[in-house]
Coordinates of C-alpha atoms and ligand atoms in Angstrom, one line a residue:
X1 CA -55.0 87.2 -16.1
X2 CA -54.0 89.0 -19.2
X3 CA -51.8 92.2 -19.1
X4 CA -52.5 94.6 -22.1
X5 CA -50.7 97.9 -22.9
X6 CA -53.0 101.1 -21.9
X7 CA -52.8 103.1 -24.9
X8 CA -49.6 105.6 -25.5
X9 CA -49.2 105.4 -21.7
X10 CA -46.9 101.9 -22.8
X11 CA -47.6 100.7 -19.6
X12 CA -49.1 96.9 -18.9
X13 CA -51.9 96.7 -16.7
X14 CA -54.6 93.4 -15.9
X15 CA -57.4 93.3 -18.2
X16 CA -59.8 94.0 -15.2
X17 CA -58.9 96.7 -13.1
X18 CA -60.5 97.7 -9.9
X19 CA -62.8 100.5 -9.4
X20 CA -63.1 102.1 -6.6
X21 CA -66.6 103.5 -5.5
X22 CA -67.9 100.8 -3.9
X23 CA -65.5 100.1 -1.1
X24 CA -66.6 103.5 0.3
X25 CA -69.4 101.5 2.2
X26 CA -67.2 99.1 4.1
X27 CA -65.3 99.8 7.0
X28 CA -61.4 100.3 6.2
X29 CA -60.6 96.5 7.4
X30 CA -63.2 95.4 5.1
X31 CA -62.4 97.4 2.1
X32 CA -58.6 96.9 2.8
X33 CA -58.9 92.8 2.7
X34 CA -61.2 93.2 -0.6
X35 CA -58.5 95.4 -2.4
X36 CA -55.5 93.2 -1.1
X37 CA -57.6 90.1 -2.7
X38 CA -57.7 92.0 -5.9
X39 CA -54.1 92.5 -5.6
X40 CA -53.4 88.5 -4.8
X41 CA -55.7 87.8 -8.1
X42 CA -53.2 89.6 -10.3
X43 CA -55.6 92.9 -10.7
X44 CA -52.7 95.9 -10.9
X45 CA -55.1 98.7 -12.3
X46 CA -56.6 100.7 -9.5
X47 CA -58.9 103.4 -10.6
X48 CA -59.9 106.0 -7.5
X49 CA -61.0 109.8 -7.4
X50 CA -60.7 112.2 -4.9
X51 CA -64.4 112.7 -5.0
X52 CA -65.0 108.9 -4.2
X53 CA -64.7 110.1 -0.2
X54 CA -62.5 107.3 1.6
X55 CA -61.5 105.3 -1.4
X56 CA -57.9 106.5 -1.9
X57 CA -57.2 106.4 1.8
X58 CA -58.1 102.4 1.7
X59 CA -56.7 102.0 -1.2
X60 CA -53.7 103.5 -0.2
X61 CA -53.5 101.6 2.8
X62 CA -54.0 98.4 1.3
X63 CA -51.1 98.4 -1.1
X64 CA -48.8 99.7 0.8
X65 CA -45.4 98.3 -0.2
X66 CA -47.0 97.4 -3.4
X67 CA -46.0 100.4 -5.4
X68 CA -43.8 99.4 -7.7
X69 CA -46.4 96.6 -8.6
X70 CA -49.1 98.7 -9.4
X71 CA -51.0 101.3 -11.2
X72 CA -52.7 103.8 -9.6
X73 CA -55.1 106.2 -11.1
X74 CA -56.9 109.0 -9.4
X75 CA -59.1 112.2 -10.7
X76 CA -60.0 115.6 -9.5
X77 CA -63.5 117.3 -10.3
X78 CA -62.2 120.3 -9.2
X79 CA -62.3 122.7 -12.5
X80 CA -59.8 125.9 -11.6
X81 CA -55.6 125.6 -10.4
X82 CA -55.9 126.3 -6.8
X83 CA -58.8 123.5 -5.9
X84 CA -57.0 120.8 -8.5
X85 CA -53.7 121.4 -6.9
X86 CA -55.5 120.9 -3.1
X87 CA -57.1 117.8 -4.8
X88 CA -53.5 116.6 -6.2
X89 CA -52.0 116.8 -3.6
X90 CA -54.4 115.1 -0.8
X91 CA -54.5 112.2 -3.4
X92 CA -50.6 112.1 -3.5
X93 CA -50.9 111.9 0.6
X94 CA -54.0 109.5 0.5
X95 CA -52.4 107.1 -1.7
X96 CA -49.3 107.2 0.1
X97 CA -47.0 107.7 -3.0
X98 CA -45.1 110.5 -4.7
X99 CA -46.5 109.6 -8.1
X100 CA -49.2 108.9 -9.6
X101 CA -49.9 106.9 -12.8
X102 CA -52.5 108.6 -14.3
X103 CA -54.5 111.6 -13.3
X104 CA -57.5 111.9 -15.2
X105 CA -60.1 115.3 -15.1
X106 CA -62.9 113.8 -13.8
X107 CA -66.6 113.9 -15.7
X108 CA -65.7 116.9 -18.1
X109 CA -69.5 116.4 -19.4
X110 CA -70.2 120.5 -21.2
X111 CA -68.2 122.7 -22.9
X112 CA -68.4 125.1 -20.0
X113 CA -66.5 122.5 -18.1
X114 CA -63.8 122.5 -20.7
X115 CA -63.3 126.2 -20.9
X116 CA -62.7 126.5 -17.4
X117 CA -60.3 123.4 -16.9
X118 CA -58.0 124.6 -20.1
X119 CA -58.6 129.0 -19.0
X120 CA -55.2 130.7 -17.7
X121 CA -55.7 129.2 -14.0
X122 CA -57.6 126.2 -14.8
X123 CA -57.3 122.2 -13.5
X124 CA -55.6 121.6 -16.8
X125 CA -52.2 123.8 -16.0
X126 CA -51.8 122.1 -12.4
X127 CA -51.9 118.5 -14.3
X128 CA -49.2 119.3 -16.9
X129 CA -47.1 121.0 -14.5
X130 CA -47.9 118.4 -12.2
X131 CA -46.2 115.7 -15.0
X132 CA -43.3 117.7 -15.8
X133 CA -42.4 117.5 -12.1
X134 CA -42.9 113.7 -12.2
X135 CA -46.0 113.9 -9.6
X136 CA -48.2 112.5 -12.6
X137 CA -47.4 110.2 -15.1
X138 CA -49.7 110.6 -17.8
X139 CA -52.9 112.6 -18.3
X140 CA -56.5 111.2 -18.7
X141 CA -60.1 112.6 -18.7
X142 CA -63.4 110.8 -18.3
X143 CA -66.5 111.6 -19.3
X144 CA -70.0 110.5 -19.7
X145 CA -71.6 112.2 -22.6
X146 CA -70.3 111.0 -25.9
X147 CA -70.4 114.2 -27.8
X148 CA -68.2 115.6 -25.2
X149 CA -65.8 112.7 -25.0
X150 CA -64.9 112.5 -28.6
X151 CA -64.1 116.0 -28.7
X152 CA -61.8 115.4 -25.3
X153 CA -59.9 112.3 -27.3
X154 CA -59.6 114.6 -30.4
X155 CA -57.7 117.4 -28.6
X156 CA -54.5 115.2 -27.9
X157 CA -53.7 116.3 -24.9
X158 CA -54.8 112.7 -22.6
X159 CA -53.2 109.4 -22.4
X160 CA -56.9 107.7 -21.8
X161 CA -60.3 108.2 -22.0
X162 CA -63.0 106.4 -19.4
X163 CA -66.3 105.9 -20.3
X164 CA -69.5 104.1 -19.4
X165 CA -69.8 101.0 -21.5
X166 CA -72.0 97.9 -21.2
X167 CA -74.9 96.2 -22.9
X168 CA -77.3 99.0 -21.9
X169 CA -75.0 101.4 -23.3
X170 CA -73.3 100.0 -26.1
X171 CA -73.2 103.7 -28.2
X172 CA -69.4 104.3 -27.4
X173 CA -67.9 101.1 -29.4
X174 CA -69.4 103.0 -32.9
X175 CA -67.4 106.2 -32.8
X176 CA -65.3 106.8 -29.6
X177 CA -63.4 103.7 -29.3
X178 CA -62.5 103.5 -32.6
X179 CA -61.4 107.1 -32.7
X180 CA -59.6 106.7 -29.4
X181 CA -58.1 103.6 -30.8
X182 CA -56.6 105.0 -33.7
X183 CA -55.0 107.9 -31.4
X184 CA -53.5 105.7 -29.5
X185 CA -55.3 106.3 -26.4
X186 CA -55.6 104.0 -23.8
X187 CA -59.6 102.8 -23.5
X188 CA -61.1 102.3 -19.6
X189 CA -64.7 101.0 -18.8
X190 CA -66.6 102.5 -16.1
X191 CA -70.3 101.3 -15.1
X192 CA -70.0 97.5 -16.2
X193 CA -73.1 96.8 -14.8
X194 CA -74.7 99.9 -15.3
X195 CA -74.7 101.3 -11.7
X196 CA -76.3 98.2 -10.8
X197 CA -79.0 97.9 -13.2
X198 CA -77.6 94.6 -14.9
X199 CA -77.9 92.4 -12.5
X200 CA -76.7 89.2 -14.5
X201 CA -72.7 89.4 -14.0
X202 CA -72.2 86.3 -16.9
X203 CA -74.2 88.2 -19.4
X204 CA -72.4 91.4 -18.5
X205 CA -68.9 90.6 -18.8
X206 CA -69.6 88.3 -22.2
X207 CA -70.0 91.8 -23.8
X208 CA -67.3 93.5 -22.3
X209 CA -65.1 90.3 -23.4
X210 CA -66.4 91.1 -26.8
X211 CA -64.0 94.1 -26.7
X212 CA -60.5 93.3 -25.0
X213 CA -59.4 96.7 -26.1
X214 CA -61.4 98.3 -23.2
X215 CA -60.5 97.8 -19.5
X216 CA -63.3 97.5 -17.6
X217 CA -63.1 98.8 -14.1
X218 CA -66.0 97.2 -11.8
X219 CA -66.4 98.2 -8.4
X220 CA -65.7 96.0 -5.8
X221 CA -67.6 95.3 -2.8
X222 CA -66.5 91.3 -1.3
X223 CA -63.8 89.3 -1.4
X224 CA -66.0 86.7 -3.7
X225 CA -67.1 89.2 -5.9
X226 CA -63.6 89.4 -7.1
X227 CA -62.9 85.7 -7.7
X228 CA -66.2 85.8 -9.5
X229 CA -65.3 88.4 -11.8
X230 CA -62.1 87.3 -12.7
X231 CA -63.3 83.5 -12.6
X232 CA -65.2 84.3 -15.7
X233 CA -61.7 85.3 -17.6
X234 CA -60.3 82.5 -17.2
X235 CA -62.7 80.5 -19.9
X236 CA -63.5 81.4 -23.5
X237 CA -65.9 84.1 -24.6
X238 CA -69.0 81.6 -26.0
X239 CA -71.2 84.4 -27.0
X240 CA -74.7 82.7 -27.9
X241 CA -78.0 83.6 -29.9
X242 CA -79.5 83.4 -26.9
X243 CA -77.2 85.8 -24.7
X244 CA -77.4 88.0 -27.8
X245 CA -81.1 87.9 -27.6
X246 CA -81.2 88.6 -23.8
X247 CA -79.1 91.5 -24.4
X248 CA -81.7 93.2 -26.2
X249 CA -84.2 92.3 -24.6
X250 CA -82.9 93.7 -20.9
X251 CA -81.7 96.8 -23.3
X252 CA -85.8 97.2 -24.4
X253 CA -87.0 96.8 -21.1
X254 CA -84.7 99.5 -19.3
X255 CA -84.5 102.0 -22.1
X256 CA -82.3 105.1 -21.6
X257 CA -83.7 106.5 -18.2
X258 CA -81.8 105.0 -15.8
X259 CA -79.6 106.2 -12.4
X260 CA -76.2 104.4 -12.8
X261 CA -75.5 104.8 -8.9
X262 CA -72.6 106.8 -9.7
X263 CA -73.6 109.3 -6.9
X264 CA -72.4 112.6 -8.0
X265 CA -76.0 113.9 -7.2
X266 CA -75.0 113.5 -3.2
X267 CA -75.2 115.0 -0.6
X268 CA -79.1 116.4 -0.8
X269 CA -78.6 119.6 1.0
X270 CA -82.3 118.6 2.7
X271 CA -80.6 115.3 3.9
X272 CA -82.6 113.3 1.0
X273 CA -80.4 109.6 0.2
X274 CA -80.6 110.1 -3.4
X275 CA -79.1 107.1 -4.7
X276 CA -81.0 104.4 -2.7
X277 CA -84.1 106.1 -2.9
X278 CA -83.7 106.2 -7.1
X279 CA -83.1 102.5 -6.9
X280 CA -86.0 101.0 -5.2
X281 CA -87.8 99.5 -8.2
X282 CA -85.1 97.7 -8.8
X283 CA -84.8 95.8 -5.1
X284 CA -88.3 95.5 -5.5
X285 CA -87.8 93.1 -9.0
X286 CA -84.5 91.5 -7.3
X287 CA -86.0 90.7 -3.5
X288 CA -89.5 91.2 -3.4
X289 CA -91.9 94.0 -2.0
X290 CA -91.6 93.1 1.6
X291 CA -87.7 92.4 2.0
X292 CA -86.9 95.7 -0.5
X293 CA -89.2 97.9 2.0
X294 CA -87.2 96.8 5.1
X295 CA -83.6 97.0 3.0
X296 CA -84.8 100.5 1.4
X297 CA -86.9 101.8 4.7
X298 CA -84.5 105.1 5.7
X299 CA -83.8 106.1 2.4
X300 CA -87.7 105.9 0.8
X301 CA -88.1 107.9 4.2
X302 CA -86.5 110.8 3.3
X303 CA -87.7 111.1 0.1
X304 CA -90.3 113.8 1.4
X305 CA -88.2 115.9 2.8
X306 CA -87.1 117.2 -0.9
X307 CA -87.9 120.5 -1.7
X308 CA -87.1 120.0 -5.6
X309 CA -84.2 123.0 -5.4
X310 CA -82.9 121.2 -8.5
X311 CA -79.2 121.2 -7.3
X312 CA -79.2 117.1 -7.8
X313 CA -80.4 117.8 -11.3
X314 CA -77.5 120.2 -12.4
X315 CA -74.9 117.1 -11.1
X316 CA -76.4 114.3 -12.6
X317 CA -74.8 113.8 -15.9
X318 CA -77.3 111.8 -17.1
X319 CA -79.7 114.9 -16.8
X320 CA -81.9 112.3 -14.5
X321 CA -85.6 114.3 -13.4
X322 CA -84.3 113.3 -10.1
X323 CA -87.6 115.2 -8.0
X324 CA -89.6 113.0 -10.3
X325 CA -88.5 110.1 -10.1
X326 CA -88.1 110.0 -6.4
X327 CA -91.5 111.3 -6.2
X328 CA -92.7 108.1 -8.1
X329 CA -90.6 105.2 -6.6
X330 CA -92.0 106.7 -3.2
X331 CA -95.6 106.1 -4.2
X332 CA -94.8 103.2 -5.3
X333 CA -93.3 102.2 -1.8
X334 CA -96.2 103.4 -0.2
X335 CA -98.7 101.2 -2.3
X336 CA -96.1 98.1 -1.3
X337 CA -96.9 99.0 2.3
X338 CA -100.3 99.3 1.7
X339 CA -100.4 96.3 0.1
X340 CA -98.6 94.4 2.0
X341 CA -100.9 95.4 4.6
X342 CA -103.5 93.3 3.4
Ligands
SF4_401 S1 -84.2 118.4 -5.7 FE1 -84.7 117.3 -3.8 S2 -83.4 115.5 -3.8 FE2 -82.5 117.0 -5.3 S3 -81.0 118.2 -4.1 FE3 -83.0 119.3 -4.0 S4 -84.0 118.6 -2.1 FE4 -82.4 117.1 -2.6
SF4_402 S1 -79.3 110.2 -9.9 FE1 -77.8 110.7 -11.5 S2 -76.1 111.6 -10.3 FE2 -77.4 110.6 -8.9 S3 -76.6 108.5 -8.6 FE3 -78.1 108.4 -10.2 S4 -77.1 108.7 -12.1 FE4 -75.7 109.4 -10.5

């Protein structure tokens, strides 16, 4: 493991850090041993968010005693003073520290957003008041709309900038990286395998390798996962034609319309399981019509219940025709059934 400086933050961290959505769906023993395995593996970057449920209570369980060891970043999507300092705080408690690393405004995708966090009682005073007390380190923002994150790195005011990079997404590596480069910004990955869509790990981290510079943050769900990941930085990058070529040809086939599993969308207030139900096409290409039926059953059977209010919609920052795509991947389990029927 390599440690690289983050930016103007001058801190070292590992050259993969941890991300931490996925341990939401294991049970705290299980998503303690996974994050203490990251830990043993040399992994001191720890990305969490208040809105990632559980996460900073496992996490802060898991490296307890660790502190001084590691580098713990949290966000808050929480726009005006009052909610961000609630936030703040109950990550402070969660993570069982008085500090923390980084605190980064979470998904500032519109200017709306903006104008809120930096108005006179706004997310953005509670931060820098929060860092001249010592309760923060450094400032960072993440974001998942380029136009909106260039502007965010321009302003000066954050340490880092996270953003959704991989080899379906490639866009931020022409203008943002660069820019946040030469600002001295600190440069962290988010959705490494595309909330799931890439489902070729070797392929995926042979781009990311491409560009040290950015820290990729995967989410970790098992205790192999991680010495998979980090197996594969312990060889050279040997980027082929060939892996080139598949590149583009997965990038072809998937196009721009996509749901990154990044879950912002939840809860449905009609009790609809969004993010399962969006991804059933792709269990169907990775285990077959009859086993992705039984893995996907509950949440293809709640699809109906939707009553297209459109709130899902207005979260999604990929501006994802939620309604319509459910609509379509449950037809599409319902021919499966029929067929396999036959
Ligand atoms: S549009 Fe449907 S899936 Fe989306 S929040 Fe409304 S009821 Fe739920
Ligand atoms: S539909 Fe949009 S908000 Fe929901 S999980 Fe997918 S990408 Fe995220």
């Amino acid at each position: 493991m390599r440690y690289l400086e983050l930016g103007k933050t001058g801190m070292k961290v590992s050259e993969v850090g941890f991300g931490g959505i996925p341990i939401i769906r294991l049970d705290t023993d299980a998503a303690v041993r996974v994050v203490r395995r990251a830990y043993d593996k040399g992994i001191t970057f720890y990305d969490t968010a208040n809105a990632y449920r559980d996460s900073e209570n496992k996490i802060g369980l898991a490296l307890q005693g660790k502190r001084d060891k590691v580098f713990l970043a949290s966000k808050t999507l929480r726009r005006d003073a009052v909610a961000a300092t609630e936030q703040l705080e109950n990550s402070l408690r969660m993570l069982r520290t008085d500090y923390i690393d980084l605190y980064q405004l979470h998904q500032v995708a519109h200017e709306h957003e903006w104008q809120a966090l930096t108005a006179p009682g706004g997310a953005m005073e509670v931060v820098v008041k929060a860092k001249e007390a010592g309760k923060v380190h450094h400032i960072g923002v993440t974001s998942h709309s380029l136009e909106m994150a260039v502007k965010l790195v321009k302003t000066g005011l954050f340490s880092t900038i996270q953003f959704p990079f991989n080899f379906l997404e490639p866009d931020a590596s022409e203008e943002l990286f660069p820019l946040a480069q030469k600002l001295g910004l600190g440069i962290l990955v988010m959705k490494s395998f595309a909330g799931g869509v890439i489902n070729n790990a070797e392929l995926a981290f042979k781009f990311l390798r491409q560009h040290p510079y950015a820290i990729p943050i995967p989410g970790f769900d098992a205790e192999p996962l991680v010495d998979d990941v980090l197996s594969r930085y312990d060889r050279p990058n040997n980027v082929t034609e060939q892996d080139l070529a598949l590149m583009a040809e997965f990038r072809a086939k998937v196009g721009k319309v996509f749901c990154r599993r990044c879950e912002y969308c939840q809860p449905c207030p009609q009790g609809v399981k969004i993010t399962p139900a969006m991804g059933y096409p792709i269990f169907v290409s990775r285990m077959g019509k009859k086993v992705a039926m039984d893995f996907a059953r509950v949440p293809m059977e709640s699809v109906p219940k939707c009553e297209e209010c459109g709130k899902c919609i207005e979260l999604c920052p990929y501006d994802l025709p939620i309604p319509e795509i459910l609509k379509r991947n449950y037809a599409q389990y319902v021919r499966d059934g029929e067929e396999n029927q036959d």
